[in-house]
C-alpha positions as a Markdown table, in Angstrom:
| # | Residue | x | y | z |
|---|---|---|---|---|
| 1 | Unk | -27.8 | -13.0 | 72.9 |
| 2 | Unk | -29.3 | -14.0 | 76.4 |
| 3 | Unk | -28.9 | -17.6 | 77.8 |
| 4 | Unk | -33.0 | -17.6 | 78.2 |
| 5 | Unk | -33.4 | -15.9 | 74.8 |
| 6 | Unk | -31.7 | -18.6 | 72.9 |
| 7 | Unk | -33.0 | -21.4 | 74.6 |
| 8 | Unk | -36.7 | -20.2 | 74.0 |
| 9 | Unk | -35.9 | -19.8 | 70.4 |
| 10 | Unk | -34.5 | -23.1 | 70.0 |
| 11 | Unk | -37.6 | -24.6 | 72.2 |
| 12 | Unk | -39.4 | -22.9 | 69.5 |
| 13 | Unk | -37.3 | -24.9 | 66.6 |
| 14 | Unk | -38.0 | -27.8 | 68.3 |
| 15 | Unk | -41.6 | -27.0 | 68.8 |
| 16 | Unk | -42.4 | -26.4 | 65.3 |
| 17 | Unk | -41.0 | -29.5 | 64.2 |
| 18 | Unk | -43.1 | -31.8 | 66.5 |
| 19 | Unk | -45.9 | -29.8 | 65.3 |
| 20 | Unk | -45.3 | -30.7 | 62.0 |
| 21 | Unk | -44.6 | -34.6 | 62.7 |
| 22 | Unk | -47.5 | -35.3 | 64.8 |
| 23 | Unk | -50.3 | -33.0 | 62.8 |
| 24 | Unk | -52.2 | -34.2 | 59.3 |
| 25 | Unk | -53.8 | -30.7 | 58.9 |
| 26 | Unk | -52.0 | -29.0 | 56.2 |
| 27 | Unk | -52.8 | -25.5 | 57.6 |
| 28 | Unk | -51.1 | -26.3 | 61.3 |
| 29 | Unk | -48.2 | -28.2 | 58.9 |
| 30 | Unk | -47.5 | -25.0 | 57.2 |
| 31 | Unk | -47.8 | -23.1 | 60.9 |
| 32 | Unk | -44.9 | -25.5 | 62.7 |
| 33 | Unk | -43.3 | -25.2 | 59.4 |
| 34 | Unk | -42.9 | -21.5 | 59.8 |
| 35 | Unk | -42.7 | -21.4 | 63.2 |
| 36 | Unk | -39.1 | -23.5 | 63.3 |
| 37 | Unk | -38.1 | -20.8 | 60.5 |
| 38 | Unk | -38.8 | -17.7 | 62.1 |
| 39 | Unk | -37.5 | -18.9 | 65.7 |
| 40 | Unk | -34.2 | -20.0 | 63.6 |
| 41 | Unk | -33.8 | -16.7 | 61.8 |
| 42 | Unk | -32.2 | -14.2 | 64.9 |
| 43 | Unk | -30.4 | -17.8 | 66.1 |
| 44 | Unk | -28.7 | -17.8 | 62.5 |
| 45 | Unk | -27.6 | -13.9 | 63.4 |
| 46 | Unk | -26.1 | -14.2 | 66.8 |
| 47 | Unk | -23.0 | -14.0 | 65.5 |
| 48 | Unk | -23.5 | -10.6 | 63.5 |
| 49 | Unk | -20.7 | -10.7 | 61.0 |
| 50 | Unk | -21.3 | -9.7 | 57.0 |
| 51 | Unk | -21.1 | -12.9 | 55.6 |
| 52 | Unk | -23.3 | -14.5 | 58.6 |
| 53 | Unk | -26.0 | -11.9 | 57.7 |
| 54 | Unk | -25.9 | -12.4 | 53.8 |
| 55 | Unk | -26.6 | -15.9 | 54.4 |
| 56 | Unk | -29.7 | -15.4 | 56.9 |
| 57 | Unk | -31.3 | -13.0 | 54.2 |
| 58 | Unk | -30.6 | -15.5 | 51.7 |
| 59 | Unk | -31.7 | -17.7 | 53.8 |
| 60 | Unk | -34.7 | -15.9 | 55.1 |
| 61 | Unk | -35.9 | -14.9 | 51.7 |
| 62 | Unk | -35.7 | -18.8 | 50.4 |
| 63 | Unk | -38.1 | -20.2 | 53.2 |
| 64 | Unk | -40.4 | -17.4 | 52.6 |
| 65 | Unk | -40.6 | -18.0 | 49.0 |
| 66 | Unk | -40.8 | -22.3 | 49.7 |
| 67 | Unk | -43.3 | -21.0 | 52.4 |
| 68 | Unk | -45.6 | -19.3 | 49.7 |
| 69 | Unk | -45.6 | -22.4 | 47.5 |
| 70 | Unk | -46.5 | -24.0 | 50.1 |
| 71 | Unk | -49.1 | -22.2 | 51.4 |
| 72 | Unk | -50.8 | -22.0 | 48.1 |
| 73 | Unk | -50.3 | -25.6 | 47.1 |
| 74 | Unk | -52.6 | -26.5 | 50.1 |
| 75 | Unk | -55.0 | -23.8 | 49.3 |
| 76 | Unk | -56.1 | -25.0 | 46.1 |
| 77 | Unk | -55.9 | -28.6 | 47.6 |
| 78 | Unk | -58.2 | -27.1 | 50.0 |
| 79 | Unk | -59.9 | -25.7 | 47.3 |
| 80 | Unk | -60.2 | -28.6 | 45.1 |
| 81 | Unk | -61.0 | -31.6 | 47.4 |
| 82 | Unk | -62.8 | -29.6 | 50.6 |
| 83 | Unk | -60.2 | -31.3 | 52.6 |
| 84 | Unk | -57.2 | -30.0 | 54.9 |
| 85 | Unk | -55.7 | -33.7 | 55.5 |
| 86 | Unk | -52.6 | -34.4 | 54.5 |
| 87 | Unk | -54.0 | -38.3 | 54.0 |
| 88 | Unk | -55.8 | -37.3 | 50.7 |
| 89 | Unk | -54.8 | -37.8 | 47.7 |
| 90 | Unk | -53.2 | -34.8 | 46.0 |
| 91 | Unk | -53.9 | -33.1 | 42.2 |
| 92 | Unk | -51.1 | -33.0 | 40.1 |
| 93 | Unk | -50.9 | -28.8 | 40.4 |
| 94 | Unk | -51.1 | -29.2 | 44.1 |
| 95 | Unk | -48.3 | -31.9 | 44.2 |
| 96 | Unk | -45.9 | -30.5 | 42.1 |
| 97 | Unk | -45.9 | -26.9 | 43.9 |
| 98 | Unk | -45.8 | -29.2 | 47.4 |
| 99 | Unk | -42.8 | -31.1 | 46.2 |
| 100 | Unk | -40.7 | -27.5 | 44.5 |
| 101 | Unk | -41.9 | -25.4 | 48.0 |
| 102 | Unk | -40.1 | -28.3 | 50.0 |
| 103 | Unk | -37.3 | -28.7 | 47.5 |
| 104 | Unk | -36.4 | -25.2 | 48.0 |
| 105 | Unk | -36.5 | -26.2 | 52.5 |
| 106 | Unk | -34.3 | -29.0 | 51.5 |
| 107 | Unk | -32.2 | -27.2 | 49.4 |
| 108 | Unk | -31.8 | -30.4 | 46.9 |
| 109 | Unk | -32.2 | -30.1 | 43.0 |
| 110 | Unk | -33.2 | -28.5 | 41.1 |
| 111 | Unk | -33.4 | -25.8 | 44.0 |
| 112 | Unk | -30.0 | -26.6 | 45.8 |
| 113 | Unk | -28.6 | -23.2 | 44.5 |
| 114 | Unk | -28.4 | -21.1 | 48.0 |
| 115 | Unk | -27.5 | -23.8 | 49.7 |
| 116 | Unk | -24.1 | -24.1 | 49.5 |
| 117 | Unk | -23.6 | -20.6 | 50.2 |
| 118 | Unk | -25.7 | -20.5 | 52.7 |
| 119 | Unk | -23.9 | -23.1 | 54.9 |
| 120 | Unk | -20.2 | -21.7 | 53.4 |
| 121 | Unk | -21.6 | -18.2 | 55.2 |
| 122 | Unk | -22.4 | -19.3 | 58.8 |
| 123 | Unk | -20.7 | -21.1 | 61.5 |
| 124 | Unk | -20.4 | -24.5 | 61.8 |
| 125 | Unk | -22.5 | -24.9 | 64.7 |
| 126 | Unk | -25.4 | -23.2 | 63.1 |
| 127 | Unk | -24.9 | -25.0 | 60.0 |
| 128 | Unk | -25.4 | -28.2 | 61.5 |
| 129 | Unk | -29.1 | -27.0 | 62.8 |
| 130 | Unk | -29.7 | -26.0 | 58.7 |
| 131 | Unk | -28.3 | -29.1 | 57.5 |
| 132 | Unk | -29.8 | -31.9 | 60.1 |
| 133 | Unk | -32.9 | -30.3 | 62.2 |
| 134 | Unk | -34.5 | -28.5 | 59.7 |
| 135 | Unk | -34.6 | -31.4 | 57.2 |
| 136 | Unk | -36.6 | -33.5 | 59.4 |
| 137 | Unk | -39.9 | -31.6 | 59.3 |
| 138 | Unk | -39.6 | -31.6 | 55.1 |
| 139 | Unk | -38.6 | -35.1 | 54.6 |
| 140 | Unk | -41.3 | -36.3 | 56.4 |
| 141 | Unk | -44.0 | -34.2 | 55.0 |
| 142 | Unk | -42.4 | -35.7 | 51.5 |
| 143 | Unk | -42.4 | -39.4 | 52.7 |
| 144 | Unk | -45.6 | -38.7 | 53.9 |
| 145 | Unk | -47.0 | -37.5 | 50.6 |
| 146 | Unk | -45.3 | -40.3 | 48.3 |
| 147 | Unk | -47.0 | -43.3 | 50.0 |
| 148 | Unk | -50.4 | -41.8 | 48.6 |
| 149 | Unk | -49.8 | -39.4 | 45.4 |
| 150 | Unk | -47.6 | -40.2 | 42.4 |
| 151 | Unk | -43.9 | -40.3 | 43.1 |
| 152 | Unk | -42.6 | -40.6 | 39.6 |
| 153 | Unk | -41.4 | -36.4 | 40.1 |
| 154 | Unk | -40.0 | -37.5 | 43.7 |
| 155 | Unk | -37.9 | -39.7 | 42.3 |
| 156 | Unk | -36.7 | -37.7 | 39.4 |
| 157 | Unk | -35.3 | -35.2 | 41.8 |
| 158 | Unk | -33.9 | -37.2 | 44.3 |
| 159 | Unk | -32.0 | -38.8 | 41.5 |
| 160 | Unk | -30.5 | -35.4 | 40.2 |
| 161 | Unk | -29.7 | -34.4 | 43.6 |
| 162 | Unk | -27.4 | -37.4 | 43.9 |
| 163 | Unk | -26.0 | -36.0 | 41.0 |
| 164 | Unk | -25.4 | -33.1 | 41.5 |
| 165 | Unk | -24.2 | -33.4 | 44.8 |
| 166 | Unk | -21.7 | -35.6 | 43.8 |
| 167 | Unk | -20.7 | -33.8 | 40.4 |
| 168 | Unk | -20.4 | -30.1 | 42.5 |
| 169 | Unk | -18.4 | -31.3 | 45.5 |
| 170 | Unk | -15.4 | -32.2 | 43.1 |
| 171 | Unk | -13.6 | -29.1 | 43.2 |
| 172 | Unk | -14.9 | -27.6 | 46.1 |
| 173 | Unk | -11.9 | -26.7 | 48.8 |
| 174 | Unk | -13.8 | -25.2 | 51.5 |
| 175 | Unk | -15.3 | -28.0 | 53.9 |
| 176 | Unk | -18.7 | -26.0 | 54.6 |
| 177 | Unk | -19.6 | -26.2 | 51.0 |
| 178 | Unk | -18.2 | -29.6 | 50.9 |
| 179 | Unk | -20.7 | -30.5 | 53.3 |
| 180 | Unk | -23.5 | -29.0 | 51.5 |
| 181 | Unk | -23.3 | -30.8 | 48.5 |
| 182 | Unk | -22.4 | -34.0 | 50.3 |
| 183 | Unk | -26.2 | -33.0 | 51.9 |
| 184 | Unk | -27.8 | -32.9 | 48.7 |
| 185 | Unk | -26.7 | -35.9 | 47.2 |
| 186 | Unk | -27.1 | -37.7 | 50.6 |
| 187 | Unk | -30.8 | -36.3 | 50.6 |
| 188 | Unk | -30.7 | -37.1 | 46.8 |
| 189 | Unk | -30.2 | -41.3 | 48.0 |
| 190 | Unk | -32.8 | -40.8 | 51.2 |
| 191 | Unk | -35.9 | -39.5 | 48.8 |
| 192 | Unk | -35.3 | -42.2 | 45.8 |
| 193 | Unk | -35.3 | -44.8 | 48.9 |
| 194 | Unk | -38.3 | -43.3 | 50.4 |
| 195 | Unk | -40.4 | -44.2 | 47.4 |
| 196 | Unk | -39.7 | -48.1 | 47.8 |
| 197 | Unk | -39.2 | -48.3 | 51.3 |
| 198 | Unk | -40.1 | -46.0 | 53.9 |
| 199 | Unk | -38.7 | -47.7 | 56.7 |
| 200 | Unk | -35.1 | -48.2 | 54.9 |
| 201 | Unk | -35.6 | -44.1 | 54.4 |
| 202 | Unk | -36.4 | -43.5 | 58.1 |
| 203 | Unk | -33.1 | -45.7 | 59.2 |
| 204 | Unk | -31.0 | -43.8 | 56.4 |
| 205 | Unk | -31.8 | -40.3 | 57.9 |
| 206 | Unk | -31.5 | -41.2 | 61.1 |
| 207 | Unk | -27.9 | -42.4 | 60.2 |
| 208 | Unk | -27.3 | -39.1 | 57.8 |
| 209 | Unk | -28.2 | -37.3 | 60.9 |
| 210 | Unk | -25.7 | -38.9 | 63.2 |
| 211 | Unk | -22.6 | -38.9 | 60.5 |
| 212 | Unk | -23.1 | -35.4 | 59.7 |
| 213 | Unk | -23.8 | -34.0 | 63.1 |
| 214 | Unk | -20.4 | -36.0 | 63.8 |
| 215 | Unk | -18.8 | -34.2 | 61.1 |
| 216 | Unk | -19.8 | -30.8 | 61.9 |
| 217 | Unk | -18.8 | -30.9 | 65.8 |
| 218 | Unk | -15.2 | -32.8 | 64.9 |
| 219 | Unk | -14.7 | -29.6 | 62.5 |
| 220 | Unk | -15.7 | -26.8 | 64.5 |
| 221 | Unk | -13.9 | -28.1 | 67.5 |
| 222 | Unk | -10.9 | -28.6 | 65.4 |
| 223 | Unk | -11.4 | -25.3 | 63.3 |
| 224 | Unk | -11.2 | -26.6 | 59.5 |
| 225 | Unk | -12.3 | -24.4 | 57.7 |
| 226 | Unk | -10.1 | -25.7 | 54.0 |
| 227 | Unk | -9.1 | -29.1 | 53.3 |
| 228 | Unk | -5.5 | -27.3 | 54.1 |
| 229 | Unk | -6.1 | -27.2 | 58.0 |
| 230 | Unk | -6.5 | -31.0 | 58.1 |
| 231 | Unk | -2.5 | -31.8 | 58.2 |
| 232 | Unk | -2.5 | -29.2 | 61.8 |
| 233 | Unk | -5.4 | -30.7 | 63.2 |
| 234 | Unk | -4.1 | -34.1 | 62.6 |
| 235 | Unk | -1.4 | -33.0 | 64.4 |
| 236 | Unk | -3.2 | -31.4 | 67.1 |
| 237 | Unk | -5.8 | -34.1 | 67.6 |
| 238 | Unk | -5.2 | -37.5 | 66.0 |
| 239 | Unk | -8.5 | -38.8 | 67.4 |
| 240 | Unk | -10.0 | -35.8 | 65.7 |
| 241 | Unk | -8.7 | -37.2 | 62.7 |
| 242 | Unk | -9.7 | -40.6 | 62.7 |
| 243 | Unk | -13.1 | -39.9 | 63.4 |
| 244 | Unk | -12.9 | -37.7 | 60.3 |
| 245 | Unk | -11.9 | -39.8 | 57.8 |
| 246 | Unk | -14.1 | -42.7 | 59.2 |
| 247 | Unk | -17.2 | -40.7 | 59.1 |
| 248 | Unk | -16.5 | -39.3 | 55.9 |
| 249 | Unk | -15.5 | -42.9 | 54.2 |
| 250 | Unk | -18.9 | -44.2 | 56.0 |
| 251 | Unk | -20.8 | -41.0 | 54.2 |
| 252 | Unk | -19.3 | -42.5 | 51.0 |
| 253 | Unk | -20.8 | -45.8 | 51.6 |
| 254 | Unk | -17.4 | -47.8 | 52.0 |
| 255 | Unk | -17.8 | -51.4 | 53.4 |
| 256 | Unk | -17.9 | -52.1 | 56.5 |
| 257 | Unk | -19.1 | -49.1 | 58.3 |
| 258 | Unk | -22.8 | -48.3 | 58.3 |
| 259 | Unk | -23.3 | -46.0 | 55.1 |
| 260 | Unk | -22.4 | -48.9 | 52.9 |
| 261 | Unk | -24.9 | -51.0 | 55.1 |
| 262 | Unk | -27.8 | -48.4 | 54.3 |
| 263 | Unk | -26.5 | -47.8 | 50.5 |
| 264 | Unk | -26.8 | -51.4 | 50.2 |
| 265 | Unk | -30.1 | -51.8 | 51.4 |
| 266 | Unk | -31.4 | -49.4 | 49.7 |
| 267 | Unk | -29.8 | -50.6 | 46.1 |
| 268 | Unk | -31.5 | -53.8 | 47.2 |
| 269 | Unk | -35.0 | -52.5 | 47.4 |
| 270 | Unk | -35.0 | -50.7 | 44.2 |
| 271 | Unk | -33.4 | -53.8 | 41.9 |
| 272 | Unk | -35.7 | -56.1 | 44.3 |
| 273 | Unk | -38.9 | -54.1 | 43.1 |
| 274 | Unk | -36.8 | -53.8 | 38.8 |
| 275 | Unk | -35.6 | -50.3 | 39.2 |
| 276 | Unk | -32.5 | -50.5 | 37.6 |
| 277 | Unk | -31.7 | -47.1 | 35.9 |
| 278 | Unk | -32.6 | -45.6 | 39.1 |
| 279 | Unk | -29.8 | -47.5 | 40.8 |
| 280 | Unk | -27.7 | -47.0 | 38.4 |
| 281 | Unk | -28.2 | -43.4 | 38.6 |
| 282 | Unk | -28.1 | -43.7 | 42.3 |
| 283 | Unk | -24.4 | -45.7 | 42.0 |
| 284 | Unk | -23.0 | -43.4 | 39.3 |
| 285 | Unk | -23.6 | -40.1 | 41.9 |
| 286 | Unk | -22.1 | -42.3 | 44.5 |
| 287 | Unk | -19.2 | -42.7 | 42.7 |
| 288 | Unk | -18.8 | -39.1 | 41.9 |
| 289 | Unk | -19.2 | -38.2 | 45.5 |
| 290 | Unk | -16.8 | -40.9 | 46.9 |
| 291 | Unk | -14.0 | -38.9 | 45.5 |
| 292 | Unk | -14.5 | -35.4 | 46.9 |
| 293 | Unk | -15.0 | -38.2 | 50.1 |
| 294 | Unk | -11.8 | -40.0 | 49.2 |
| 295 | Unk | -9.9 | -36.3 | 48.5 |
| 296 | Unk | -10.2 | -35.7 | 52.4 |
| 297 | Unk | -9.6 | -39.1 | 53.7 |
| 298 | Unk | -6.3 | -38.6 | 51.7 |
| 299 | Unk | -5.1 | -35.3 | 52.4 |
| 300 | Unk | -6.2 | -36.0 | 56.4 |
| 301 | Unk | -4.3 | -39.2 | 56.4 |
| 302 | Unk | -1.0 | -39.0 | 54.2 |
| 303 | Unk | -0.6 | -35.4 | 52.2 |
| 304 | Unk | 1.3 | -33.4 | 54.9 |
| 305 | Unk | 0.9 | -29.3 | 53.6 |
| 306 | Unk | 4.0 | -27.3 | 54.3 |
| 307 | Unk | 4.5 | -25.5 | 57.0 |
| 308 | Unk | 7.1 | -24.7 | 59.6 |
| 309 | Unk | 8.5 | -26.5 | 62.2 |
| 310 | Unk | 7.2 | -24.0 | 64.7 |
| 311 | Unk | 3.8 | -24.0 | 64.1 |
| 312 | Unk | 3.7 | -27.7 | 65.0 |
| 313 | Unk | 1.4 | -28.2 | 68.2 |
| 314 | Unk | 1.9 | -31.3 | 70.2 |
| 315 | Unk | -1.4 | -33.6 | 71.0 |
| 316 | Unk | -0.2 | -34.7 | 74.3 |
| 317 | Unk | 1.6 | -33.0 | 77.1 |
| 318 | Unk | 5.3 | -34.2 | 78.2 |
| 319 | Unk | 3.9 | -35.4 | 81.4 |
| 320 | Unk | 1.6 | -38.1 | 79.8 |
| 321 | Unk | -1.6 | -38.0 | 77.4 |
| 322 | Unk | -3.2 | -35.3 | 77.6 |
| 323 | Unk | -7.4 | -36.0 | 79.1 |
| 324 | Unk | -10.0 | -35.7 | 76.5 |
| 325 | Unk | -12.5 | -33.0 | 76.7 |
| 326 | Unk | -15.4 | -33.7 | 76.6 |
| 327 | Unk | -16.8 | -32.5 | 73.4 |
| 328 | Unk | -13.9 | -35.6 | 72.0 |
| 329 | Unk | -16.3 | -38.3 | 74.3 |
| 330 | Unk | -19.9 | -37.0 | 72.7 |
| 331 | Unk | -17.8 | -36.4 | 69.0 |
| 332 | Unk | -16.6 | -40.5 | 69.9 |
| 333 | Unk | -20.3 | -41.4 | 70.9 |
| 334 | Unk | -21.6 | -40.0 | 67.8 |
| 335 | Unk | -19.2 | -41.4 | 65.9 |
| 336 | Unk | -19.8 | -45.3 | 67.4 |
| 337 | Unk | -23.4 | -44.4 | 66.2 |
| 338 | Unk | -22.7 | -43.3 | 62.9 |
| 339 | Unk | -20.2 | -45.6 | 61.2 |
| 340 | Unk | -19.9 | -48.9 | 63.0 |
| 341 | Unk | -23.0 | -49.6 | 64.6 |
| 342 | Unk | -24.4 | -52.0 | 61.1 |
| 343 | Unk | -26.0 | -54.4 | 63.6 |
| 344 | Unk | -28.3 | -51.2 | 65.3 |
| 345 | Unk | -29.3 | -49.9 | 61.4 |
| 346 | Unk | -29.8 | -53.6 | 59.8 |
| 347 | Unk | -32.3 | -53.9 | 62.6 |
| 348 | Unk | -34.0 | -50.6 | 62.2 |
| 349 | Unk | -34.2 | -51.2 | 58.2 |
| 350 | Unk | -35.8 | -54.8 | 58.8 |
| 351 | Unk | -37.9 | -55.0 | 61.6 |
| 352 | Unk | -39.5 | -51.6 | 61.8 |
């Protein structure tokens, strides 16, 4: 694909998001909404392999149908309250199709089934776009819409996403699909919060985004495709490594780094305001999750995978240390963001 091709079409991405942040008209939401899609869809196919074009039509196919619910949620909105603003209050048909059309953009439950397959089928660097940028423009049409309709069906599915993202992740191999499922029950923890405290939500994505864009860079750079390739690119790149397992243990919500920070907060808003099933809910996929997290941190860090000694590849040359590249310095300045900057989120979280 041409240089000037590709960065009109990602201008485009970009464009449709804004569009759907800054609008309150549902028909322009719905228009940046499928604007981002259709400028991602020949993006997702640059690199025109089988399995990357089974998981654009899959993917394709999903936003069109989420795109449909969508479109005829507002209509009869439209229909039943003469009013295109996304500041009114919603009917109950209208709200549930709104919330399943953006479950399916999400990919969270009870809609999370192409997503894993989805991101297992393309490459990392375009699964990072699926899995970060195009879960802004949903979330905060959803936050949006939970400060003035009823959130009791919000809730419900955020909490089976945690679930089920931590419950599906356990015997997954692959670190694509890993990912996905550690997306939907991170997602899963983001919309429960979003009902009790927007401001906790925004600080949460914001720190989802940062961790998992982290994650995908440090893998693609590295190549690991299985949990197998983690003992040769510990090897190759220690650094690699440690920003791995630390980003991953933060995802988990381990003390000190910042994901426990957030986790915490959040727990502390729901018991705060007497939610206490939810929370329990919301520790119980944790839990689940925390071992698919643990299960990398583990094989990265001590379980060396047989091999021979000539495929070992030395990290440094016999000269010195070897420079870092430069995608290791914006990897290491992601990574600073993501996991250890607590002071940065506690402030976001409180004084927004």
């Amino acid at each position: 694909m041409y240089r000037i091709v590709s960065l009109f079409l990602f201008a485009t991405v970009i464009l449709g998001t804004i569009i759907v942040i800054t609008s309150e008209n549902w028909f322009i939401i719905w228009v940046g909404l499928e604007l981002s899609t259709l400028a991602l869809v020949p993006i997702l196919t640059s690199t025109f392999t089988p399995r990357n074009v089974e998981a654009t039509v899959k993917y394709f196919l999903i936003q069109a149908l989420s795109a449909a619910l969508l479109l005829n949620s507002t209509l009869i909105q439209a229909w039943l309250t003469g009013s295109w603003s996304i500041l009114t209050p919603m009917n109950d048909l209208s709200f549930i199709l709104l919330v399943i059309a953006l479950a399916f953009k999400l990919g969270i439950a009870p809609c999370h089934f192409w997503f894993p397959d989805v991101l297992q089928g393309l490459p990392f660097n375009q699964g990072l776009i699926v899995s970060t940028w195009q879960k802004i423009a949903p979330l905060i049409i959803l936050f949006q819409v939970t400060q003035i309709s009823a959130s009791s069906l919000v809730v419900i599915i955020g909490l089976l996403s945690t679930l089920i993202g931590g419950w599906g992740g356990l015997n997954q191999t692959q670190t694509r699909k890993i990912l996905a499922f550690s997306s939907i029950g991170n997602m899963g923890w983001i919309i429960v919060t979003s009902v009790y405290s927007y401001n906790a939500a925004l600080a949460m994505l914001l720190i989802y985004l940062t961790i998992n864009t982290c994650l995908f860079l440090t893998f693609q750079f590295s190549n690991i495709l299985t949990l197998g390739h983690l003992n040769s690119a510990t090897q190759a790149s220690p650094i690699n490594t440690l920003i791995i397992i630390l980003s991953i243990l933060s995802l988990g919500g381990l003390p000190p780094l910042t994901g426990f920070t957030m986790k915490f907060y959040s727990l502390y808003c729901l018991v705060n305001n007497g939610f206490y099933l939810p929370s329990a809910i919301l520790i119980t996929g944790s839990l689940l999750s925390l071992f698919f997290y643990l299960r990398i941190a583990f094989n990265a860090s001590l379980i060396l995978f047989p091999q021979h000694i000539i495929n070992l590849t030395s990290w440094r040359n016999s000269n010195g240390l070897t420079p870092l590249p430069l995608q290791t310095w914006a990897i290491s300045i992601l990574f600073i963001l993501g996991t250890i900057s607590t002071p940065l989120v506690l402030s976001l979280s409180l004084f927004l």
